[in-house]
Amino acid sequence: MASAGMQIFAFILALLGLFGATVSTLLPNWKVSADLGSNIITAISQMQGLWIDCTWYSTGMFSCTLKYSVLSLPAYLQTARTSMVLSCVLAALGLCLASLGLKCTRWGGGVQAKRHTAIAGGVFLIVAGFLCLVPASWFTSEVIDSFLDSSVPESNKYEPGGAVYVAFVSAGFLFVGGAIFCTSCTGKQRGPQNCPPNNKQQCCSASQPTDNKAEYSLQDYV
């Protein structure tokens, strides 16, 4: 089994991944307006997120609007919403299981139970990282394709925002943390102890099951 220090390191990475995934899900800057010249006069910056769109004005004021209609959203945005929420939920469950599988804790059962719990927590974290990586990649691809499309006016072109990069980093943290927890079950099984030549009879007799001892004792009386 992996050392307790590596498991604690993996737990910290997974905790940072969960925090980052949650923050990136709520941030409104998944894509920001591209500054291509004098295409924006009043509004300094426009940001769009998974749940809310915000506009910053040169006067220092800003306004935000929620995206109420789900069916009117494009497919990549709906997928990003669902995947990020599932990623946060699975990451939280994975952390709960991973905390039970830590070697430095007393709860979680015996060594074998902790090993299986650590594997389950690692699998949850890896799946959560995958669910965080897919929407970030798809969202970035859509933004870049729209930016490179010559038919789109400059005022409607956007660039990937900070929330996308936070999602990428969080996915990496979840992947690494989950992989460490999954590899924490690859410890070698302890085999039978080798008896020294001079104490072979005493050692082997001690390793015999109690039923065999009883059988031998009964045979002696026959």
PDB file of C-alpha atoms in Angstrom:
ATOM      1  CA  MET A   1       0.000   0.000   0.000  1.00  0.00           C
ATOM      2  CA  ALA A   2       1.202   3.500  -0.700  1.00  0.00           C
ATOM      3  CA  SER A   3       2.764   5.361   2.172  1.00  0.00           C
ATOM      4  CA  ALA A   4       0.618   7.523   4.400  1.00  0.00           C
ATOM      5  CA  GLY A   5       2.446  10.618   3.192  1.00  0.00           C
ATOM      6  CA  MET A   6       1.556   9.937  -0.437  1.00  0.00           C
ATOM      7  CA  GLN A   7      -2.057   9.345   0.502  1.00  0.00           C
ATOM      8  CA  ILE A   8      -2.203  12.639   2.393  1.00  0.00           C
ATOM      9  CA  PHE A   9      -0.642  14.365  -0.626  1.00  0.00           C
ATOM     10  CA  ALA A  10      -3.262  12.761  -2.897  1.00  0.00           C
ATOM     11  CA  PHE A  11      -6.027  13.830  -0.511  1.00  0.00           C
ATOM     12  CA  ILE A  12      -4.815  17.440  -0.606  1.00  0.00           C
ATOM     13  CA  LEU A  13      -4.673  17.368  -4.413  1.00  0.00           C
ATOM     14  CA  ALA A  14      -8.192  15.942  -4.597  1.00  0.00           C
ATOM     15  CA  LEU A  15      -9.422  18.576  -2.141  1.00  0.00           C
ATOM     16  CA  LEU A  16      -7.901  21.329  -4.297  1.00  0.00           C
ATOM     17  CA  GLY A  17      -9.468  19.706  -7.359  1.00  0.00           C
ATOM     18  CA  LEU A  18     -12.907  19.717  -5.753  1.00  0.00           C
ATOM     19  CA  PHE A  19     -12.514  23.330  -4.683  1.00  0.00           C
ATOM     20  CA  GLY A  20     -11.346  24.370  -8.140  1.00  0.00           C
ATOM     21  CA  ALA A  21     -14.133  22.490  -9.914  1.00  0.00           C
ATOM     22  CA  THR A  22     -16.742  24.103  -7.689  1.00  0.00           C
ATOM     23  CA  VAL A  23     -15.293  27.580  -8.199  1.00  0.00           C
ATOM     24  CA  SER A  24     -15.013  27.171 -11.965  1.00  0.00           C
ATOM     25  CA  THR A  25     -18.617  25.955 -12.136  1.00  0.00           C
ATOM     26  CA  LEU A  26     -19.846  29.128 -10.450  1.00  0.00           C
ATOM     27  CA  LEU A  27     -17.535  31.661 -12.116  1.00  0.00           C
ATOM     28  CA  PRO A  28     -19.087  33.824 -14.864  1.00  0.00           C
ATOM     29  CA  ASN A  29     -15.937  34.090 -17.009  1.00  0.00           C
ATOM     30  CA  TRP A  30     -15.878  30.877 -19.004  1.00  0.00           C
ATOM     31  CA  LYS A  31     -15.440  33.120 -22.021  1.00  0.00           C
ATOM     32  CA  VAL A  32     -14.644  36.830 -22.192  1.00  0.00           C
ATOM     33  CA  SER A  33     -14.998  39.313 -25.007  1.00  0.00           C
ATOM     34  CA  ALA A  34     -11.912  39.629 -27.201  1.00  0.00           C
ATOM     35  CA  ASP A  35     -10.320  43.060 -27.345  1.00  0.00           C
ATOM     36  CA  LEU A  36      -9.799  43.421 -31.084  1.00  0.00           C
ATOM     37  CA  GLY A  37      -9.788  47.207 -31.324  1.00  0.00           C
ATOM     38  CA  SER A  38     -12.467  49.833 -30.998  1.00  0.00           C
ATOM     39  CA  ASN A  39     -15.316  47.380 -31.307  1.00  0.00           C
ATOM     40  CA  ILE A  40     -16.538  48.092 -27.763  1.00  0.00           C
ATOM     41  CA  ILE A  41     -17.226  51.674 -26.766  1.00  0.00           C
ATOM     42  CA  THR A  42     -19.403  51.589 -23.679  1.00  0.00           C
ATOM     43  CA  ALA A  43     -18.899  48.090 -22.366  1.00  0.00           C
ATOM     44  CA  ILE A  44     -15.343  47.324 -21.271  1.00  0.00           C
ATOM     45  CA  SER A  45     -15.732  43.597 -20.987  1.00  0.00           C
ATOM     46  CA  GLN A  46     -18.397  40.980 -21.502  1.00  0.00           C
ATOM     47  CA  MET A  47     -18.241  37.628 -19.762  1.00  0.00           C
ATOM     48  CA  GLN A  48     -20.343  34.525 -20.144  1.00  0.00           C
ATOM     49  CA  GLY A  49     -20.464  31.615 -17.744  1.00  0.00           C
ATOM     50  CA  LEU A  50     -22.461  28.452 -17.322  1.00  0.00           C
ATOM     51  CA  TRP A  51     -25.215  30.100 -15.305  1.00  0.00           C
ATOM     52  CA  ILE A  52     -24.823  33.857 -15.667  1.00  0.00           C
ATOM     53  CA  ASP A  53     -23.653  36.521 -18.143  1.00  0.00           C
ATOM     54  CA  CYS A  54     -22.028  39.731 -16.938  1.00  0.00           C
ATOM     55  CA  THR A  55     -21.104  43.019 -18.596  1.00  0.00           C
ATOM     56  CA  TRP A  56     -18.647  45.543 -17.197  1.00  0.00           C
ATOM     57  CA  TYR A  57     -19.002  49.197 -18.255  1.00  0.00           C
ATOM     58  CA  SER A  58     -16.431  51.955 -18.477  1.00  0.00           C
ATOM     59  CA  THR A  59     -18.232  53.796 -15.666  1.00  0.00           C
ATOM     60  CA  GLY A  60     -17.364  51.036 -13.232  1.00  0.00           C
ATOM     61  CA  MET A  61     -20.873  49.605 -13.189  1.00  0.00           C
ATOM     62  CA  PHE A  62     -21.708  46.048 -14.136  1.00  0.00           C
ATOM     63  CA  SER A  63     -24.856  44.071 -14.794  1.00  0.00           C
ATOM     64  CA  CYS A  64     -25.463  40.336 -14.741  1.00  0.00           C
ATOM     65  CA  THR A  65     -28.316  38.247 -16.093  1.00  0.00           C
ATOM     66  CA  LEU A  66     -29.135  34.662 -15.246  1.00  0.00           C
ATOM     67  CA  LYS A  67     -29.680  32.059 -17.929  1.00  0.00           C
ATOM     68  CA  TYR A  68     -33.161  30.899 -17.033  1.00  0.00           C
ATOM     69  CA  SER A  69     -34.039  28.894 -20.128  1.00  0.00           C
ATOM     70  CA  VAL A  70     -32.177  25.607 -20.342  1.00  0.00           C
ATOM     71  CA  LEU A  71     -33.576  24.460 -23.686  1.00  0.00           C
ATOM     72  CA  SER A  72     -32.463  27.642 -25.427  1.00  0.00           C
ATOM     73  CA  LEU A  73     -28.819  27.018 -24.524  1.00  0.00           C
ATOM     74  CA  PRO A  74     -26.462  25.367 -27.028  1.00  0.00           C
ATOM     75  CA  ALA A  75     -25.619  21.697 -26.564  1.00  0.00           C
ATOM     76  CA  TYR A  76     -22.065  22.284 -25.396  1.00  0.00           C
ATOM     77  CA  LEU A  77     -23.256  24.635 -22.660  1.00  0.00           C
ATOM     78  CA  GLN A  78     -25.901  22.212 -21.419  1.00  0.00           C
ATOM     79  CA  THR A  79     -23.312  19.433 -21.374  1.00  0.00           C
ATOM     80  CA  ALA A  80     -20.867  21.629 -19.514  1.00  0.00           C
ATOM     81  CA  ARG A  81     -23.452  22.403 -16.839  1.00  0.00           C
ATOM     82  CA  THR A  82     -24.354  18.771 -16.287  1.00  0.00           C
ATOM     83  CA  SER A  83     -20.799  17.470 -16.373  1.00  0.00           C
ATOM     84  CA  MET A  84     -19.423  20.063 -13.963  1.00  0.00           C
ATOM     85  CA  VAL A  85     -22.180  19.457 -11.424  1.00  0.00           C
ATOM     86  CA  LEU A  86     -21.640  15.685 -11.634  1.00  0.00           C
ATOM     87  CA  SER A  87     -17.903  16.223 -11.325  1.00  0.00           C
ATOM     88  CA  CYS A  88     -18.330  18.168  -8.095  1.00  0.00           C
ATOM     89  CA  VAL A  89     -20.689  15.561  -6.643  1.00  0.00           C
ATOM     90  CA  LEU A  90     -18.454  12.597  -7.537  1.00  0.00           C
ATOM     91  CA  ALA A  91     -15.373  14.411  -6.276  1.00  0.00           C
ATOM     92  CA  ALA A  92     -17.073  15.020  -2.930  1.00  0.00           C
ATOM     93  CA  LEU A  93     -18.063  11.344  -2.682  1.00  0.00           C
ATOM     94  CA  GLY A  94     -14.558  10.303  -3.658  1.00  0.00           C
ATOM     95  CA  LEU A  95     -13.055  12.472  -0.941  1.00  0.00           C
ATOM     96  CA  CYS A  96     -15.384  10.947   1.650  1.00  0.00           C
ATOM     97  CA  LEU A  97     -14.346   7.436   0.618  1.00  0.00           C
ATOM     98  CA  ALA A  98     -10.687   8.423   0.397  1.00  0.00           C
ATOM     99  CA  SER A  99     -10.753   9.797   3.931  1.00  0.00           C
ATOM    100  CA  LEU A 100     -11.903   6.362   5.127  1.00  0.00           C
ATOM    101  CA  GLY A 101      -9.108   4.669   3.186  1.00  0.00           C
ATOM    102  CA  LEU A 102      -6.292   6.776   4.619  1.00  0.00           C
ATOM    103  CA  LYS A 103      -3.712   4.742   6.500  1.00  0.00           C
ATOM    104  CA  CYS A 104      -3.278   7.474   9.110  1.00  0.00           C
ATOM    105  CA  THR A 105      -6.914   7.273  10.241  1.00  0.00           C
ATOM    106  CA  ARG A 106      -8.514   4.804  12.632  1.00  0.00           C
ATOM    107  CA  TRP A 107     -11.929   4.664  11.007  1.00  0.00           C
ATOM    108  CA  GLY A 108     -12.727   2.664   7.897  1.00  0.00           C
ATOM    109  CA  GLY A 109     -12.213  -0.892   9.150  1.00  0.00           C
ATOM    110  CA  GLY A 110      -9.183  -3.132   8.759  1.00  0.00           C
ATOM    111  CA  VAL A 111      -6.332  -3.009   6.295  1.00  0.00           C
ATOM    112  CA  GLN A 112      -8.224  -4.862   3.568  1.00  0.00           C
ATOM    113  CA  ALA A 113     -11.327  -2.704   3.996  1.00  0.00           C
ATOM    114  CA  LYS A 114      -9.244   0.472   3.857  1.00  0.00           C
ATOM    115  CA  ARG A 115      -7.563  -0.796   0.701  1.00  0.00           C
ATOM    116  CA  HIS A 116     -10.871  -1.350  -1.069  1.00  0.00           C
ATOM    117  CA  THR A 117     -12.221   1.988   0.155  1.00  0.00           C
ATOM    118  CA  ALA A 118      -9.141   3.788  -1.160  1.00  0.00           C
ATOM    119  CA  ILE A 119      -9.621   2.148  -4.562  1.00  0.00           C
ATOM    120  CA  ALA A 120     -13.276   3.197  -4.681  1.00  0.00           C
ATOM    121  CA  GLY A 121     -12.389   6.753  -3.695  1.00  0.00           C
ATOM    122  CA  GLY A 122      -9.681   6.876  -6.365  1.00  0.00           C
ATOM    123  CA  VAL A 123     -12.086   5.666  -9.051  1.00  0.00           C
ATOM    124  CA  PHE A 124     -14.618   8.328  -8.078  1.00  0.00           C
ATOM    125  CA  LEU A 125     -11.929  11.011  -8.246  1.00  0.00           C
ATOM    126  CA  ILE A 126     -10.708   9.882 -11.664  1.00  0.00           C
ATOM    127  CA  VAL A 127     -14.255   9.869 -13.060  1.00  0.00           C
ATOM    128  CA  ALA A 128     -14.796  13.326 -11.539  1.00  0.00           C
ATOM    129  CA  GLY A 129     -11.631  14.559 -13.237  1.00  0.00           C
ATOM    130  CA  PHE A 130     -12.818  13.171 -16.567  1.00  0.00           C
ATOM    131  CA  LEU A 131     -16.199  14.866 -16.168  1.00  0.00           C
ATOM    132  CA  CYS A 132     -14.387  18.131 -15.426  1.00  0.00           C
ATOM    133  CA  LEU A 133     -12.004  17.800 -18.363  1.00  0.00           C
ATOM    134  CA  VAL A 134     -14.597  17.043 -21.051  1.00  0.00           C
ATOM    135  CA  PRO A 135     -16.725  20.222 -20.709  1.00  0.00           C
ATOM    136  CA  ALA A 136     -13.638  22.425 -20.397  1.00  0.00           C
ATOM    137  CA  SER A 137     -12.176  20.973 -23.590  1.00  0.00           C
ATOM    138  CA  TRP A 138     -15.451  21.129 -25.513  1.00  0.00           C
ATOM    139  CA  PHE A 139     -16.168  24.672 -24.337  1.00  0.00           C
ATOM    140  CA  THR A 140     -12.675  25.822 -25.320  1.00  0.00           C
ATOM    141  CA  SER A 141     -13.017  24.206 -28.742  1.00  0.00           C
ATOM    142  CA  GLU A 142     -16.324  25.974 -29.378  1.00  0.00           C
ATOM    143  CA  VAL A 143     -14.918  29.345 -28.333  1.00  0.00           C
ATOM    144  CA  ILE A 144     -11.830  28.968 -30.527  1.00  0.00           C
ATOM    145  CA  ASP A 145     -13.866  27.820 -33.543  1.00  0.00           C
ATOM    146  CA  SER A 146     -16.168  30.821 -33.163  1.00  0.00           C
ATOM    147  CA  PHE A 147     -13.184  33.154 -32.806  1.00  0.00           C
ATOM    148  CA  LEU A 148     -11.568  31.866 -35.981  1.00  0.00           C
ATOM    149  CA  ASP A 149     -14.815  32.013 -37.958  1.00  0.00           C
ATOM    150  CA  SER A 150     -14.574  34.965 -40.332  1.00  0.00           C
ATOM    151  CA  SER A 151     -18.345  35.261 -40.587  1.00  0.00           C
ATOM    152  CA  VAL A 152     -18.647  36.170 -36.903  1.00  0.00           C
ATOM    153  CA  PRO A 153     -18.354  39.933 -36.311  1.00  0.00           C
ATOM    154  CA  GLU A 154     -15.554  41.175 -34.100  1.00  0.00           C
ATOM    155  CA  SER A 155     -17.981  42.429 -31.476  1.00  0.00           C
ATOM    156  CA  ASN A 156     -19.250  38.860 -30.941  1.00  0.00           C
ATOM    157  CA  LYS A 157     -15.883  37.133 -30.673  1.00  0.00           C
ATOM    158  CA  TYR A 158     -14.794  35.704 -27.355  1.00  0.00           C
ATOM    159  CA  GLU A 159     -11.723  34.145 -25.813  1.00  0.00           C
ATOM    160  CA  PRO A 160     -11.481  31.380 -23.172  1.00  0.00           C
ATOM    161  CA  GLY A 161     -11.775  32.892 -19.711  1.00  0.00           C
ATOM    162  CA  GLY A 162     -10.116  32.127 -16.414  1.00  0.00           C
ATOM    163  CA  ALA A 163     -12.782  29.636 -15.339  1.00  0.00           C
ATOM    164  CA  VAL A 164     -11.782  27.291 -18.170  1.00  0.00           C
ATOM    165  CA  TYR A 165      -8.172  27.224 -17.024  1.00  0.00           C
ATOM    166  CA  VAL A 166      -9.270  26.604 -13.443  1.00  0.00           C
ATOM    167  CA  ALA A 167     -11.320  23.651 -14.692  1.00  0.00           C
ATOM    168  CA  PHE A 168      -8.318  22.209 -16.552  1.00  0.00           C
ATOM    169  CA  VAL A 169      -6.078  22.481 -13.480  1.00  0.00           C
ATOM    170  CA  SER A 170      -8.778  21.016 -11.233  1.00  0.00           C
ATOM    171  CA  ALA A 171      -9.206  18.055 -13.580  1.00  0.00           C
ATOM    172  CA  GLY A 172      -5.468  17.400 -13.377  1.00  0.00           C
ATOM    173  CA  PHE A 173      -5.535  17.507  -9.581  1.00  0.00           C
ATOM    174  CA  LEU A 174      -8.438  15.057  -9.488  1.00  0.00           C
ATOM    175  CA  PHE A 175      -6.716  12.703 -11.935  1.00  0.00           C
ATOM    176  CA  VAL A 176      -3.445  12.631  -9.989  1.00  0.00           C
ATOM    177  CA  GLY A 177      -5.145  12.288  -6.609  1.00  0.00           C
ATOM    178  CA  GLY A 178      -7.378   9.485  -7.843  1.00  0.00           C
ATOM    179  CA  ALA A 179      -4.472   7.648  -9.467  1.00  0.00           C
ATOM    180  CA  ILE A 180      -2.469   7.701  -6.227  1.00  0.00           C
ATOM    181  CA  PHE A 181      -5.397   6.321  -4.263  1.00  0.00           C
ATOM    182  CA  CYS A 182      -5.985   3.597  -6.870  1.00  0.00           C
ATOM    183  CA  THR A 183      -2.340   2.515  -6.733  1.00  0.00           C
ATOM    184  CA  SER A 184      -2.467   2.403  -2.949  1.00  0.00           C
ATOM    185  CA  CYS A 185      -3.943  -1.121  -3.176  1.00  0.00           C
ATOM    186  CA  THR A 186      -1.022  -2.742  -4.943  1.00  0.00           C
ATOM    187  CA  GLY A 187       0.719  -3.905  -1.797  1.00  0.00           C
ATOM    188  CA  LYS A 188       2.178  -7.374  -1.735  1.00  0.00           C
ATOM    189  CA  GLN A 189       0.352 -10.063   0.136  1.00  0.00           C
ATOM    190  CA  ARG A 190       2.244 -11.563   2.995  1.00  0.00           C
ATOM    191  CA  GLY A 191       3.077 -15.141   2.331  1.00  0.00           C
ATOM    192  CA  PRO A 192       3.799 -17.963   4.803  1.00  0.00           C
ATOM    193  CA  GLN A 193       6.802 -17.407   7.005  1.00  0.00           C
ATOM    194  CA  ASN A 194       9.888 -19.460   6.338  1.00  0.00           C
ATOM    195  CA  CYS A 195      10.934 -21.639   9.272  1.00  0.00           C
ATOM    196  CA  PRO A 196      14.588 -21.751  10.281  1.00  0.00           C
ATOM    197  CA  PRO A 197      16.184 -25.207   9.891  1.00  0.00           C
ATOM    198  CA  ASN A 198      16.911 -25.609  13.594  1.00  0.00           C
ATOM    199  CA  ASN A 199      13.352 -24.664  14.672  1.00  0.00           C
ATOM    200  CA  LYS A 200      11.516 -26.136  11.692  1.00  0.00           C
ATOM    201  CA  GLN A 201       9.519 -28.684  13.687  1.00  0.00           C
ATOM    202  CA  GLN A 202       8.457 -26.198  16.357  1.00  0.00           C
ATOM    203  CA  CYS A 203       7.619 -23.478  13.820  1.00  0.00           C
ATOM    204  CA  CYS A 204       5.654 -25.768  11.536  1.00  0.00           C
ATOM    205  CA  SER A 205       3.728 -27.262  14.431  1.00  0.00           C
ATOM    206  CA  ALA A 206       2.787 -23.753  15.555  1.00  0.00           C
ATOM    207  CA  SER A 207       1.506 -22.915  12.094  1.00  0.00           C
ATOM    208  CA  GLN A 208      -0.750 -25.965  11.890  1.00  0.00           C
ATOM    209  CA  PRO A 209      -4.492 -25.314  12.203  1.00  0.00           C
ATOM    210  CA  THR A 210      -6.162 -26.217  15.468  1.00  0.00           C
ATOM    211  CA  ASP A 211      -8.299 -28.866  13.755  1.00  0.00           C
ATOM    212  CA  ASN A 212      -5.201 -30.754  12.607  1.00  0.00           C
ATOM    213  CA  LYS A 213      -3.797 -30.640  16.143  1.00  0.00           C
ATOM    214  CA  ALA A 214      -7.006 -32.096  17.490  1.00  0.00           C
ATOM    215  CA  GLU A 215      -6.950 -34.797  14.818  1.00  0.00           C
ATOM    216  CA  TYR A 216      -3.400 -35.808  15.649  1.00  0.00           C
ATOM    217  CA  SER A 217      -4.176 -35.930  19.345  1.00  0.00           C
ATOM    218  CA  LEU A 218      -7.143 -38.194  18.734  1.00  0.00           C
ATOM    219  CA  GLN A 219      -5.093 -40.525  16.576  1.00  0.00           C
ATOM    220  CA  ASP A 220      -2.585 -40.906  19.360  1.00  0.00           C
ATOM    221  CA  TYR A 221      -5.247 -42.438  21.581  1.00  0.00           C
ATOM    222  CA  VAL A 222      -6.293 -45.028  18.969  1.00  0.00           C
TER     223      VAL A 222
END
